Coordinates of C-alpha atoms in Angstrom, one line a residue:
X1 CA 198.0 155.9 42.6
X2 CA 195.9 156.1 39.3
X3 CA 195.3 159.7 38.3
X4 CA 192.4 159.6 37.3
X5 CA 189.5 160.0 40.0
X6 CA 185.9 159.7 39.8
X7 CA 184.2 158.1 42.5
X8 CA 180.5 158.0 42.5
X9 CA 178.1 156.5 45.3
X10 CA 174.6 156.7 46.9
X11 CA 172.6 156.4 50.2
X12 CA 169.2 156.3 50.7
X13 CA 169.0 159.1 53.4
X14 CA 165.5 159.4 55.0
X15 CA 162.8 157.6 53.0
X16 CA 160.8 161.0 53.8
X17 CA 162.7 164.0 54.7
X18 CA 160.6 166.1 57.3
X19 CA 161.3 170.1 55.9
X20 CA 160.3 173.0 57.7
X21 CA 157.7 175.2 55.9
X22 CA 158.9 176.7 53.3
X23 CA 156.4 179.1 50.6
X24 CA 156.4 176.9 47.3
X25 CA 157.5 179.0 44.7
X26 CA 160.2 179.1 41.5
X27 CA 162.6 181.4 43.1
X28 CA 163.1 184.8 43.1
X29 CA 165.2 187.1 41.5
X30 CA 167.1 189.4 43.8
X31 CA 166.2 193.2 43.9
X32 CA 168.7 195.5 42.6
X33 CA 167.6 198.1 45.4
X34 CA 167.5 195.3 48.3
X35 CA 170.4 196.2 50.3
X36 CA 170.5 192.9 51.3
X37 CA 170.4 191.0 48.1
X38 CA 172.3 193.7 46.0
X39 CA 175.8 192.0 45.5
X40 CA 174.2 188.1 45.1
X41 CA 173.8 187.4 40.9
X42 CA 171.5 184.6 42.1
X43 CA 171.9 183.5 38.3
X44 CA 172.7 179.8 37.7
X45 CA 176.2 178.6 36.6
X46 CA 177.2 176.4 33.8
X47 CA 173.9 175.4 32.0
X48 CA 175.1 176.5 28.8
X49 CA 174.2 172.7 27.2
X50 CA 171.0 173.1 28.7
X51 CA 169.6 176.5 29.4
X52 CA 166.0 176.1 27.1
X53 CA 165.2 172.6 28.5
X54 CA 166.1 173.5 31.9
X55 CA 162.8 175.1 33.0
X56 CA 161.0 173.9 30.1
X57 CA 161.1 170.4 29.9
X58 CA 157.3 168.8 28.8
X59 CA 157.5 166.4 31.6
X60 CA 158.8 168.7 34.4
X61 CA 162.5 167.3 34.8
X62 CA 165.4 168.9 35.1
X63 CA 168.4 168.1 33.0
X64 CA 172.4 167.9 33.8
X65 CA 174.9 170.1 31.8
X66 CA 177.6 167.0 32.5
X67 CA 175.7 165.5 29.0
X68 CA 175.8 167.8 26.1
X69 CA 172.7 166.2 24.7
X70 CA 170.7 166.8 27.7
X71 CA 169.8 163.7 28.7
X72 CA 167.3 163.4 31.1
X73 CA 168.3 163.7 34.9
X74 CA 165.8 160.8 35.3
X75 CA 166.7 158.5 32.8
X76 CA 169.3 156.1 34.5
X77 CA 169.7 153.8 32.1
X78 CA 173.1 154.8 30.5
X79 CA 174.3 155.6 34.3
X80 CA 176.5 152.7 36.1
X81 CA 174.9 152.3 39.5
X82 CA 177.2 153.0 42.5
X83 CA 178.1 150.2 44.8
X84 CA 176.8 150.1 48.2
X85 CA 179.5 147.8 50.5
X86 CA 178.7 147.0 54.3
X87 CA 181.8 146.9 56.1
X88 CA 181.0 146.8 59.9
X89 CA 177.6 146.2 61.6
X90 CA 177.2 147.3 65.4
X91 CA 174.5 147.6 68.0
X92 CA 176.2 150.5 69.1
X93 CA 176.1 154.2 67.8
X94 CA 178.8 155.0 65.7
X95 CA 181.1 157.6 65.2
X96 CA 182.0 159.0 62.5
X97 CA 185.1 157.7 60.9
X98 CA 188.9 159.5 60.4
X99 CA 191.3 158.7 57.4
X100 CA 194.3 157.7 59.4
X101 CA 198.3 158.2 58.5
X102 CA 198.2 154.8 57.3
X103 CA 195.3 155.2 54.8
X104 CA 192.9 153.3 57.2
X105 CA 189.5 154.4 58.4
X106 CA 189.0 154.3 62.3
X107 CA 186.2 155.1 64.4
X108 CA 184.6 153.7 67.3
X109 CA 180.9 152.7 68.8
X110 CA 179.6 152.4 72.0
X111 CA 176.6 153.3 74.4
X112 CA 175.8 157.1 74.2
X113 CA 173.6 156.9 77.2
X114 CA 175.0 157.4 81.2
X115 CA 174.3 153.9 81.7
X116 CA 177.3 151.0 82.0
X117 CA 176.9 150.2 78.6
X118 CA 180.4 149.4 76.2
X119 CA 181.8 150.2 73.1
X120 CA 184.5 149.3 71.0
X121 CA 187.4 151.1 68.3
X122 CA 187.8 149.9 65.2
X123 CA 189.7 150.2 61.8
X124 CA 188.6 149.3 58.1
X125 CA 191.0 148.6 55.8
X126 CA 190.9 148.8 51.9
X127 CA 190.7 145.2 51.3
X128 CA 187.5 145.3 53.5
X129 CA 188.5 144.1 56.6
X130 CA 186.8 144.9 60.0
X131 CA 189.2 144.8 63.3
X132 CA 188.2 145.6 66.3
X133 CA 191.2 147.4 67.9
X134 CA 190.0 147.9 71.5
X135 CA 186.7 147.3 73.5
X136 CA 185.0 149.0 76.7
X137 CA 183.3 147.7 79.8
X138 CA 181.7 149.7 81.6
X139 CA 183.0 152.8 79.1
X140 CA 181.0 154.5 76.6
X141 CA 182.8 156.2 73.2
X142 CA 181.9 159.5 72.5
X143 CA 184.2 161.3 70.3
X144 CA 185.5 161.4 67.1
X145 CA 189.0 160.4 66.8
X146 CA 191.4 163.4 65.8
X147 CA 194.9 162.8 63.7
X148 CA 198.3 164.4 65.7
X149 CA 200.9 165.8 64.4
X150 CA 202.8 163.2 65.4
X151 CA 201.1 160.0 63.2
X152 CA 199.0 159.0 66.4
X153 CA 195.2 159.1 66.3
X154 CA 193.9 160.0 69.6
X155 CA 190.2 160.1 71.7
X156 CA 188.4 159.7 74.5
X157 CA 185.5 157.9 75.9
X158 CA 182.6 159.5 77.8
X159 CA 180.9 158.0 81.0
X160 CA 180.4 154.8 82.7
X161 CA 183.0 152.4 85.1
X162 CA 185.3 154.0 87.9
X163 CA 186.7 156.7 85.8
X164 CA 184.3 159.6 83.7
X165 CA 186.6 159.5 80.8
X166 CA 189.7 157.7 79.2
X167 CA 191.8 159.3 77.3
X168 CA 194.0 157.3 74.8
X169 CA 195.7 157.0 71.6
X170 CA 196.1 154.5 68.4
X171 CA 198.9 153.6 66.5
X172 CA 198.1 153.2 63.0
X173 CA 201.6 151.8 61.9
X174 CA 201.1 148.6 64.7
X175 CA 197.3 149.1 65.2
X176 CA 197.6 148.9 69.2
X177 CA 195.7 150.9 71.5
X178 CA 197.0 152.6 74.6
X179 CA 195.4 154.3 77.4
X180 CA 197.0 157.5 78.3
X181 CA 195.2 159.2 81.2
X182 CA 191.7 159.0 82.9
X183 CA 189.9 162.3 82.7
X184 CA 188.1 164.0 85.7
X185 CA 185.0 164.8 83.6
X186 CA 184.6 163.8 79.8
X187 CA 184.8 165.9 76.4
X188 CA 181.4 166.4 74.9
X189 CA 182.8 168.2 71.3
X190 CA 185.3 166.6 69.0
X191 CA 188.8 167.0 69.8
X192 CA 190.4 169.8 67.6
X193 CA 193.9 169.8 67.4
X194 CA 195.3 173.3 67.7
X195 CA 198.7 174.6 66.5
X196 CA 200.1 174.7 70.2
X197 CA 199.5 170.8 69.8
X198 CA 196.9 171.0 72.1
X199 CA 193.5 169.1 71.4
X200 CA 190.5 171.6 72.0
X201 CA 187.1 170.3 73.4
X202 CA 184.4 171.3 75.4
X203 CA 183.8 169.6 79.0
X204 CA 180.3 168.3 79.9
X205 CA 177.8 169.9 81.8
X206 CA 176.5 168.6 85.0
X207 CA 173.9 170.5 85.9
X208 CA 171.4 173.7 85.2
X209 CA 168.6 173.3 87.1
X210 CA 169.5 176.5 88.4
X211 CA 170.6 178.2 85.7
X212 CA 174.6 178.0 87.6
X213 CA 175.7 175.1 85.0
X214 CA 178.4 173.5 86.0
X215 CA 181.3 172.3 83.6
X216 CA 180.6 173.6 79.7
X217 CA 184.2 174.7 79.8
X218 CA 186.9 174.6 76.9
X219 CA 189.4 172.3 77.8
X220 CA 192.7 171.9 76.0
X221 CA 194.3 167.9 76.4
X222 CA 198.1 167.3 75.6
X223 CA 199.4 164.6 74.3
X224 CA 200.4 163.0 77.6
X225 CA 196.5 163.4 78.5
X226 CA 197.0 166.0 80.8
X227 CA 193.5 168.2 81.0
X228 CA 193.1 171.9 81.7
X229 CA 189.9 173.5 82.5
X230 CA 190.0 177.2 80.7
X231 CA 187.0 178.6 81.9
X232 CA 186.1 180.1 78.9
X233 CA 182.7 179.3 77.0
X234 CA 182.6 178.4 73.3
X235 CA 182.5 175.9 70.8
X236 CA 186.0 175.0 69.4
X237 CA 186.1 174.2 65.6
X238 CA 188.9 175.0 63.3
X239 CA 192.2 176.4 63.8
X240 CA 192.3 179.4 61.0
X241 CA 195.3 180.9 59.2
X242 CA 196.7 182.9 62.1
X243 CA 197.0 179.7 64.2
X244 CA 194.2 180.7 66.5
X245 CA 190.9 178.7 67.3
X246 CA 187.8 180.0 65.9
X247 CA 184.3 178.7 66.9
X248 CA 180.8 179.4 68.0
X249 CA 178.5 179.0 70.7
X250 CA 175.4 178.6 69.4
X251 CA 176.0 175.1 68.5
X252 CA 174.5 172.3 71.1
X253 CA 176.4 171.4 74.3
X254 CA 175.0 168.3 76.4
X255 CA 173.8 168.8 79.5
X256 CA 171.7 166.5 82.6
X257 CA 168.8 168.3 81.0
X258 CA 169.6 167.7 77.1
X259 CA 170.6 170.0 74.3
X260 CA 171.7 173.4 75.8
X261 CA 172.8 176.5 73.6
X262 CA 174.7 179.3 74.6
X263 CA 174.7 182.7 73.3
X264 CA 174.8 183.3 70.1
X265 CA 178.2 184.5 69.5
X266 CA 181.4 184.0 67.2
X267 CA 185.0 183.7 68.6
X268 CA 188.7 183.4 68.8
X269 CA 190.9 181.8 70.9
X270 CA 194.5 182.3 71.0
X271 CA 197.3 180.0 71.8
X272 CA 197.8 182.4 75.2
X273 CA 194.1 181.6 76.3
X274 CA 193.2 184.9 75.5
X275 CA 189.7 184.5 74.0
X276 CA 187.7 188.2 72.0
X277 CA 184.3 188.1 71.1
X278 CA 184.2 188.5 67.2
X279 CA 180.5 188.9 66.6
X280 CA 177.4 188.8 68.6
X281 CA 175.5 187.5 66.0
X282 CA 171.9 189.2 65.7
X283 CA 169.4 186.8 65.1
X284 CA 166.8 188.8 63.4
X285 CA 169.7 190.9 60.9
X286 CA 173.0 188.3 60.8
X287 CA 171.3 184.9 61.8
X288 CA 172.4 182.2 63.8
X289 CA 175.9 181.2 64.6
X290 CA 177.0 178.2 62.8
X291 CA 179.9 175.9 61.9
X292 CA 182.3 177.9 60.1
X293 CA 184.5 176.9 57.4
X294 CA 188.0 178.8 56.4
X295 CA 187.8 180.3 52.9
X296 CA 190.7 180.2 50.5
X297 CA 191.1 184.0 51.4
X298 CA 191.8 183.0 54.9
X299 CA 188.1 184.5 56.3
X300 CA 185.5 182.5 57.7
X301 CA 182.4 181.6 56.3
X302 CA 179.0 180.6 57.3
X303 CA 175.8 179.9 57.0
X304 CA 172.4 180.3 59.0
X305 CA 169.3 177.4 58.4
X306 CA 167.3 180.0 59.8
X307 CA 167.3 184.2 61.2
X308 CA 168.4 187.1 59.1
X309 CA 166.1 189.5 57.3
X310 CA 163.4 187.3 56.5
X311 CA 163.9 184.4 58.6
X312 CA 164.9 181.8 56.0
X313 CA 168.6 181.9 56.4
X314 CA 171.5 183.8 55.7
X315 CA 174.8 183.1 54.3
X316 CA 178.0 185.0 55.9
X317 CA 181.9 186.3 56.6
X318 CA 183.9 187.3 59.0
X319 CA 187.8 187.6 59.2
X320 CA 189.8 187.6 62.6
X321 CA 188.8 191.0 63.8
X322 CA 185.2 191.0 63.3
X323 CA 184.9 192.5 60.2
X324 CA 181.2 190.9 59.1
X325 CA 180.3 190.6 55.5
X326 CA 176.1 189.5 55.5
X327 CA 176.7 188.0 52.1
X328 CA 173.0 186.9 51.0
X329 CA 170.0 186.6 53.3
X330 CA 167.5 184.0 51.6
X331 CA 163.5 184.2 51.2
X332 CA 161.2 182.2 51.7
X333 CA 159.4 182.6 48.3
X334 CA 162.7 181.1 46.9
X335 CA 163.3 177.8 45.9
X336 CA 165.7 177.0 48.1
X337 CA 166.4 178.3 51.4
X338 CA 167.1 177.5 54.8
X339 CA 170.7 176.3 54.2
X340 CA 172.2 173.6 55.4
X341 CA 174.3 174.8 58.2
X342 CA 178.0 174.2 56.9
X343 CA 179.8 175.2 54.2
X344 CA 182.6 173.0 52.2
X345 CA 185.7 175.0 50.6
X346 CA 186.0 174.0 46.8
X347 CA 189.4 173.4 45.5
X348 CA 189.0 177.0 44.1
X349 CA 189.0 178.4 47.4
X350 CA 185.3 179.2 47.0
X351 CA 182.3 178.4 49.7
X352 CA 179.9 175.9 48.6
X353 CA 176.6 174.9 50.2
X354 CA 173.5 173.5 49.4
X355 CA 170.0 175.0 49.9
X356 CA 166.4 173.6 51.0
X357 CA 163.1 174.1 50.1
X358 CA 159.3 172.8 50.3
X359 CA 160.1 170.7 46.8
X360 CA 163.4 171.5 45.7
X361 CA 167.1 173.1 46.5
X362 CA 169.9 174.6 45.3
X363 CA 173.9 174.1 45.6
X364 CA 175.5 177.6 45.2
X365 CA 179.2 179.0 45.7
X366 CA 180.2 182.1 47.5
X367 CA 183.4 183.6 46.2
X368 CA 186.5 185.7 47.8
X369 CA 184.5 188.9 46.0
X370 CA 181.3 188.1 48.6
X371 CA 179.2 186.8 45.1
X372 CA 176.5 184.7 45.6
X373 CA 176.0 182.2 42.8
X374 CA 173.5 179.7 42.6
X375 CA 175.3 177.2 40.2
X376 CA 172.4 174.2 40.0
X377 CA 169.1 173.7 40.6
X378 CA 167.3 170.1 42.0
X379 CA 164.1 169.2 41.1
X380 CA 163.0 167.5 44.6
X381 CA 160.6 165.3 42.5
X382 CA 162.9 164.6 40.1
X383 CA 166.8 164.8 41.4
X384 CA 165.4 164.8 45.4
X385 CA 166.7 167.4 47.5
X386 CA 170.3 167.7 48.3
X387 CA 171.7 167.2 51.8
X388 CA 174.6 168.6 53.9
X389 CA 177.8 168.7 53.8
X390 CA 179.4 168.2 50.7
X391 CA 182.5 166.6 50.6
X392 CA 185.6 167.6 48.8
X393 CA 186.9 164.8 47.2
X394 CA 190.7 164.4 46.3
X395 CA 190.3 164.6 42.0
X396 CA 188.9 168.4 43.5
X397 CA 185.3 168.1 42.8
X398 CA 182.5 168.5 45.7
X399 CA 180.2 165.3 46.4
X400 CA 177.2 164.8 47.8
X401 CA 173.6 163.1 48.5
X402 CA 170.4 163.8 47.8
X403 CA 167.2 161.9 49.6
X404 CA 166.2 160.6 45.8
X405 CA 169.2 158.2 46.0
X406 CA 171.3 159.9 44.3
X407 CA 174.8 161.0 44.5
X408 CA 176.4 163.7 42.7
X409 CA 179.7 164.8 41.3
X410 CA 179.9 168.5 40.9
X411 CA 182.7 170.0 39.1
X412 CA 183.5 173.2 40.3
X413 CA 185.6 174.7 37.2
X414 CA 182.8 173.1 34.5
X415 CA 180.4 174.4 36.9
X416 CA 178.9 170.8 35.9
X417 CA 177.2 167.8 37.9
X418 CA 176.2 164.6 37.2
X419 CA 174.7 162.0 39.4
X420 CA 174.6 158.1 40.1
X421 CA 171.9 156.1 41.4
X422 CA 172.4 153.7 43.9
X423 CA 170.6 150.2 44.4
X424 CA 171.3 147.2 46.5
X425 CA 170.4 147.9 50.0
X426 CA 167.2 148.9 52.2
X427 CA 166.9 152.4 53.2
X428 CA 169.2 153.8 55.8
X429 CA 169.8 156.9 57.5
X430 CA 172.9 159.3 57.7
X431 CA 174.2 159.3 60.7
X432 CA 177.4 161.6 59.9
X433 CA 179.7 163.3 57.1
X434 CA 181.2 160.8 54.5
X435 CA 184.8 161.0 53.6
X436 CA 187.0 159.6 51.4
X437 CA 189.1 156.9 51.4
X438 CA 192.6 156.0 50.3
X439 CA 190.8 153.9 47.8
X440 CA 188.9 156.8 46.2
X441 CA 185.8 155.4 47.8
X442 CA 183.6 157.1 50.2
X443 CA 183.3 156.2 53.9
X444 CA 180.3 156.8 56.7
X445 CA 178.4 155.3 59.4
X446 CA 175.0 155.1 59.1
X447 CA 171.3 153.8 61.1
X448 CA 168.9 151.3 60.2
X449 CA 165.8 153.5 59.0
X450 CA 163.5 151.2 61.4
X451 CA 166.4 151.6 64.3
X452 CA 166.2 147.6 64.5
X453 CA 169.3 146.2 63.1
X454 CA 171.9 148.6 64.6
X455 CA 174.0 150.8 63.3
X456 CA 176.4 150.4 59.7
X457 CA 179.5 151.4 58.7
X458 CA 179.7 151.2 55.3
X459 CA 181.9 152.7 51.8
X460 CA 180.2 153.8 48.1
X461 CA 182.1 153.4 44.8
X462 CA 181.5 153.0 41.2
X463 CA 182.2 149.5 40.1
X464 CA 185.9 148.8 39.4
X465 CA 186.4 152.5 40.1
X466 CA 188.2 152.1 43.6
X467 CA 192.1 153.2 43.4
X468 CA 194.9 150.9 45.3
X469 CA 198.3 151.0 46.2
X470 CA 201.1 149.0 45.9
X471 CA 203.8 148.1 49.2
X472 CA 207.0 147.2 47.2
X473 CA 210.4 147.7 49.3
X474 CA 213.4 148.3 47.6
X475 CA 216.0 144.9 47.3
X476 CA 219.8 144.6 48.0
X477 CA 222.1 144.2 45.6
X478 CA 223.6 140.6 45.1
X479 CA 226.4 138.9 43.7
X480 CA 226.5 136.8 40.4
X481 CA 225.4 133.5 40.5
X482 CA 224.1 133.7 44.1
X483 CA 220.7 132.1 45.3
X484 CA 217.8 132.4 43.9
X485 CA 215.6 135.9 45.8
X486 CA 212.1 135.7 47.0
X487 CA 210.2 138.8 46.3
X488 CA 206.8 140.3 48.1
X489 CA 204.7 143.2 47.7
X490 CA 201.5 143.8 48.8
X491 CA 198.4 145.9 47.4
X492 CA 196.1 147.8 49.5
X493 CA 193.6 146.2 47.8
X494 CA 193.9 142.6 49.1
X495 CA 194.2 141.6 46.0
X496 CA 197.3 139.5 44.7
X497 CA 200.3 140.8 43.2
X498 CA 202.0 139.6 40.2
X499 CA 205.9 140.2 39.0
X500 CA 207.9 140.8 35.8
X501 CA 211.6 141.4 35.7
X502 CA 213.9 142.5 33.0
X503 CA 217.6 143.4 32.9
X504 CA 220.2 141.1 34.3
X505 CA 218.1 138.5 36.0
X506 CA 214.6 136.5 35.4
X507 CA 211.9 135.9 37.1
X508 CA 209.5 132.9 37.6
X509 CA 206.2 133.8 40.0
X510 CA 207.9 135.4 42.7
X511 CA 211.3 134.0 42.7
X512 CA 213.7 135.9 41.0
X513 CA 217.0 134.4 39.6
X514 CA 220.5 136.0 38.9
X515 CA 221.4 134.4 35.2
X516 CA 222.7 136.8 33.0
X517 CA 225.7 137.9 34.3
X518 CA 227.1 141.3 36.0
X519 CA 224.5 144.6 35.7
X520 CA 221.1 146.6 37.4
X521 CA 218.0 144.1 37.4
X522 CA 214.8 145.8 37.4
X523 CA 211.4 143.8 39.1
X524 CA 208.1 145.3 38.8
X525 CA 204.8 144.4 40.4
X526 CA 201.9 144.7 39.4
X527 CA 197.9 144.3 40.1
X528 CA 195.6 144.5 37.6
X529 CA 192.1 145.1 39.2
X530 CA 189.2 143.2 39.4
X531 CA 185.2 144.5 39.7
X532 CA 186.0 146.8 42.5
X533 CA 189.5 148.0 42.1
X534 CA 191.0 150.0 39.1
X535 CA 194.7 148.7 38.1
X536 CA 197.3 149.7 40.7
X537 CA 200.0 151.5 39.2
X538 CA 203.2 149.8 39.1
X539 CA 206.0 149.6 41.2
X540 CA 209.7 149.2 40.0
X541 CA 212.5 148.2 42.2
X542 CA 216.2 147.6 40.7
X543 CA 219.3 146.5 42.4
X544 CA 222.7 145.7 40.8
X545 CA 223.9 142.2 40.3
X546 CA 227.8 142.6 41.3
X547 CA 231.0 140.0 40.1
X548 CA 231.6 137.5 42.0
X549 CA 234.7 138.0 44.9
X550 CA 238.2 137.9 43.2
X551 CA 236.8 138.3 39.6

């Protein structure tokens, strides 16, 4: 694979984002004697290039420090357009998609109603390619598909035929699907695979007209599909440095009635079941539970859209035994607030986030020190207004979307971002997180704006920017004057892959000929790219050419 890395893309996310009120204002800076804001610098990061024009700019824009000469955010012109692709259309509601062990996306789409509806799994490969791996009758897909230990990618559908729930596997390496077990009741949270090898989920709720709901639980599934009820109530999301389950309940369970939230609590959950209480989280001081994120410095981090001191948000730690760090607590005289509620972890180890207010936002970091740092600044009427989460990509910058169609590249050691525009398609909706692909390009599923043509799955890239792979297997050494060897590789790209050979032998297109007598024969192939895919680094395979028998 190519070093070097920069992917780029845009979505249109909503045409017209609805925000919640939010006081128009500059920002604020933070007062030494607030307890509350005392440790955050709220100073921005990295605008060394541009610091004068930043706020002063004639016309109101903001600039990017990525350009020395401050070229205007809004001037596109010198800016290649990212490259929106449609790989898979459905009239289904999609998940959102996994990177499997093979460097394939999978996902599924089905019915998310009670009603005998279908659905469908499928895989996109580099090249493009669509496959439908498996479809439903009567069943309805619900969750996310979660990567094993063992290679396998594994889910289960929610609803619908004889059975609640099935509970199956895929093979990446043959693409097959296999039912493994049918499921009393069906899992409501995605799977998260613990380090007992157990997936975590939480088990739907039937019922709460009378406050008694039924189901809610944790359930753990093995790999044989064999599901335990716990008993215990909470929201399973990461498996932290200590090999326990952390979550929170605050987030949405489904019930008959809709929506339902639990207390507002953090926890852990060990691989003995025992599950401790970290934090009742106070709404009006610490915020709202949220999904938390594990920091470089093993604690866990997160971040409240609304609650705390003044009811804008809050941004927070806590380690394993409840230690709680409130690490900034936003206002709502500052340009952004009400952060988006997950964090991403930066290749430094850092927190990152991103920020909303009435006509702008902010992306900031939080450090293993508990700094706050705001480290850029979007104009809404100018860059749009950045939307959640980030993405870490694998060259170890942080990506992500604004509603202006944009898409930005922030480097987190420049402390620098610059942004593409994107062009080609109608307006369409997020429906998930994006994530990158074994081409270097970036994956989601998304909703027609005017819910009439279905739902998308799609991938964003820079034009020839897209990284590929090369499937070369070693050859067997031959003898002298034997016949002539057929040689085949494959790129990931779909694209055709040409030879060259030097040492003992020659080559003509693919076949490869043993002419020049006894010694190693090296064959390399190649691809060299086309408008969409950067050239695939090489692959060299050798084998000896041996005397013939008795010589």
């Amino acid at each position: 694979m190519a070093a070097r890395r920069e992917t780029s893309a845009v979505i249109v996310v909503l045409a017209a984002l609805i925000l919640g009120a939010a006081a128009p204002g500059s920002g604020a800076t933070p007062d030494p004697n607030d307890p509350v804001s005392a440790s955050a610098s709220g100073e921005r990061a990295g605008f060394s290039a541009c610091d004068d024009s930043l706020d002063n700019d004639s016309n109101g824009r903001i600039h990017y420090p990525a350009d020395p000469a401050c070229t205007d955010y809004n001037d596109d012109s010198d800016i290649a357009s990212a490259v929106y692709e449609m790989l898979k259309v459905s009239p289904f509601e999609m998940t959102e998609l996994t990177l499997g062990s093979d460097g394939k996306m999978y996902g599924g789409a089905g019915e998310m109603q009670e009603t005998e509806g279908g659905g469908e799994i499928f895989r996109l490969a580099p090249d493009g390619t669509a496959t439908t791996l498996n479809t439903f009758s009567g069943y309805l897909y619900s969750t996310k598909l979660a990567n094993g230990n063992d290679g396998l990618l594994y889910g289960a559908t929610n609803g619908g035929g004889t059975y609640y729930s099935r509970f199956f596997r895929i093979d990446p390496s043959l693409g097959t699907y296999t039912e493994i077990s049918t499921l009393g009741d069906w899992p409501v949270t995605e799977l998260v695979l613990g380090s007992n090898e157990l997936f975590y989920s939480v088990l739907r709720q039937d019922s709460c007209s009378t406050g008694n709901c039924t189901g809610g639980d944790v359930i753990t599934i093995d790999t044989l599909g064999q599901m335990t009820e716990t008993g215990l109530r909470m929201v399973p999301q990461l498996v932290g440095s200590d090999g326990a389950i952390y979550g929170a309940s605050n987030l949405p369970v489904t019930s008959a009635e809709g929506p339902l939230r639990v207390p507002n609590q953090i926890y852990r959950l060990d691989t003995a079941g025992n599950m401790t209480v970290l934090r009742y989280m106070d709404y009006a001081t610490d915020g709202e539970a949220s999904t938390l994120v594990l920091g470089g410095d093993a604690l866990l981090y997160g971040a409240s859209e609304f609650g705390g001191p003044y009811d804008a948000g809050t941004v927070f730690r806590i380690d394993s035994e409840g230690n709680f760090t409130l690490i900034h607590a936003f206002k709502w005289t500052d340009a952004g607030n009400q952060p988006s509620p997950q964090l991403t972890r930066g290749a430094d180890g850092a927190g990152y986030g991103v920020t909303r207010g009435e006509n702008s936002g902010d992306l900031f970091r939080v450090d293993a020190a508990g700094t706050y740092t705001i480290v850029h600044h979007f104009d809404g009427y100018v860059e749009g207004i950045p939307q959640n989460p980030m993405v870490l990509g694998n060259d170890g910058a942080l990506y992500g979307l604004t509603n202006f169609q944009k898409f930005y590249r922030f480097d987190t050691a420049a402390d620098s971002i610059l942004a593409r525009p994107y062009a080609g398609d109608t307006p369409l909706t997020m429906t998930s997180a994006f994530i990158e692909g074994s081409d270097c390009a970036f994956y989601g599923t998304v909703r027609d704006q005017d819910f009439r043509n279905g739902w998308f799955a799609f991938r964003l890239f820079t034009p020839g920017g897209m990284c590929q792979q090369i499937d070369f297997a070693a050859l067997a050494d031959r003898t002298l004057g034997g016949a002539p060897i057929k040689v085949a590789a494959t790129a990931s790209s779909g694209l055709p892959v040409s030879f060259s050979a030097d040492g003992h032998c020659t080559i003509v297109g693919d076949t490869v000929f043993l002419r020049r007598g006894v010694g190693v024969c090296r064959v390399t192939a190649k691809q060299a790219g086309d408008s969409r895919f950067e050239p695939a680094e090489p692959v060299t395979q050798q084998f000896r050419v041996r005397p013939r028998p008795g010589r």
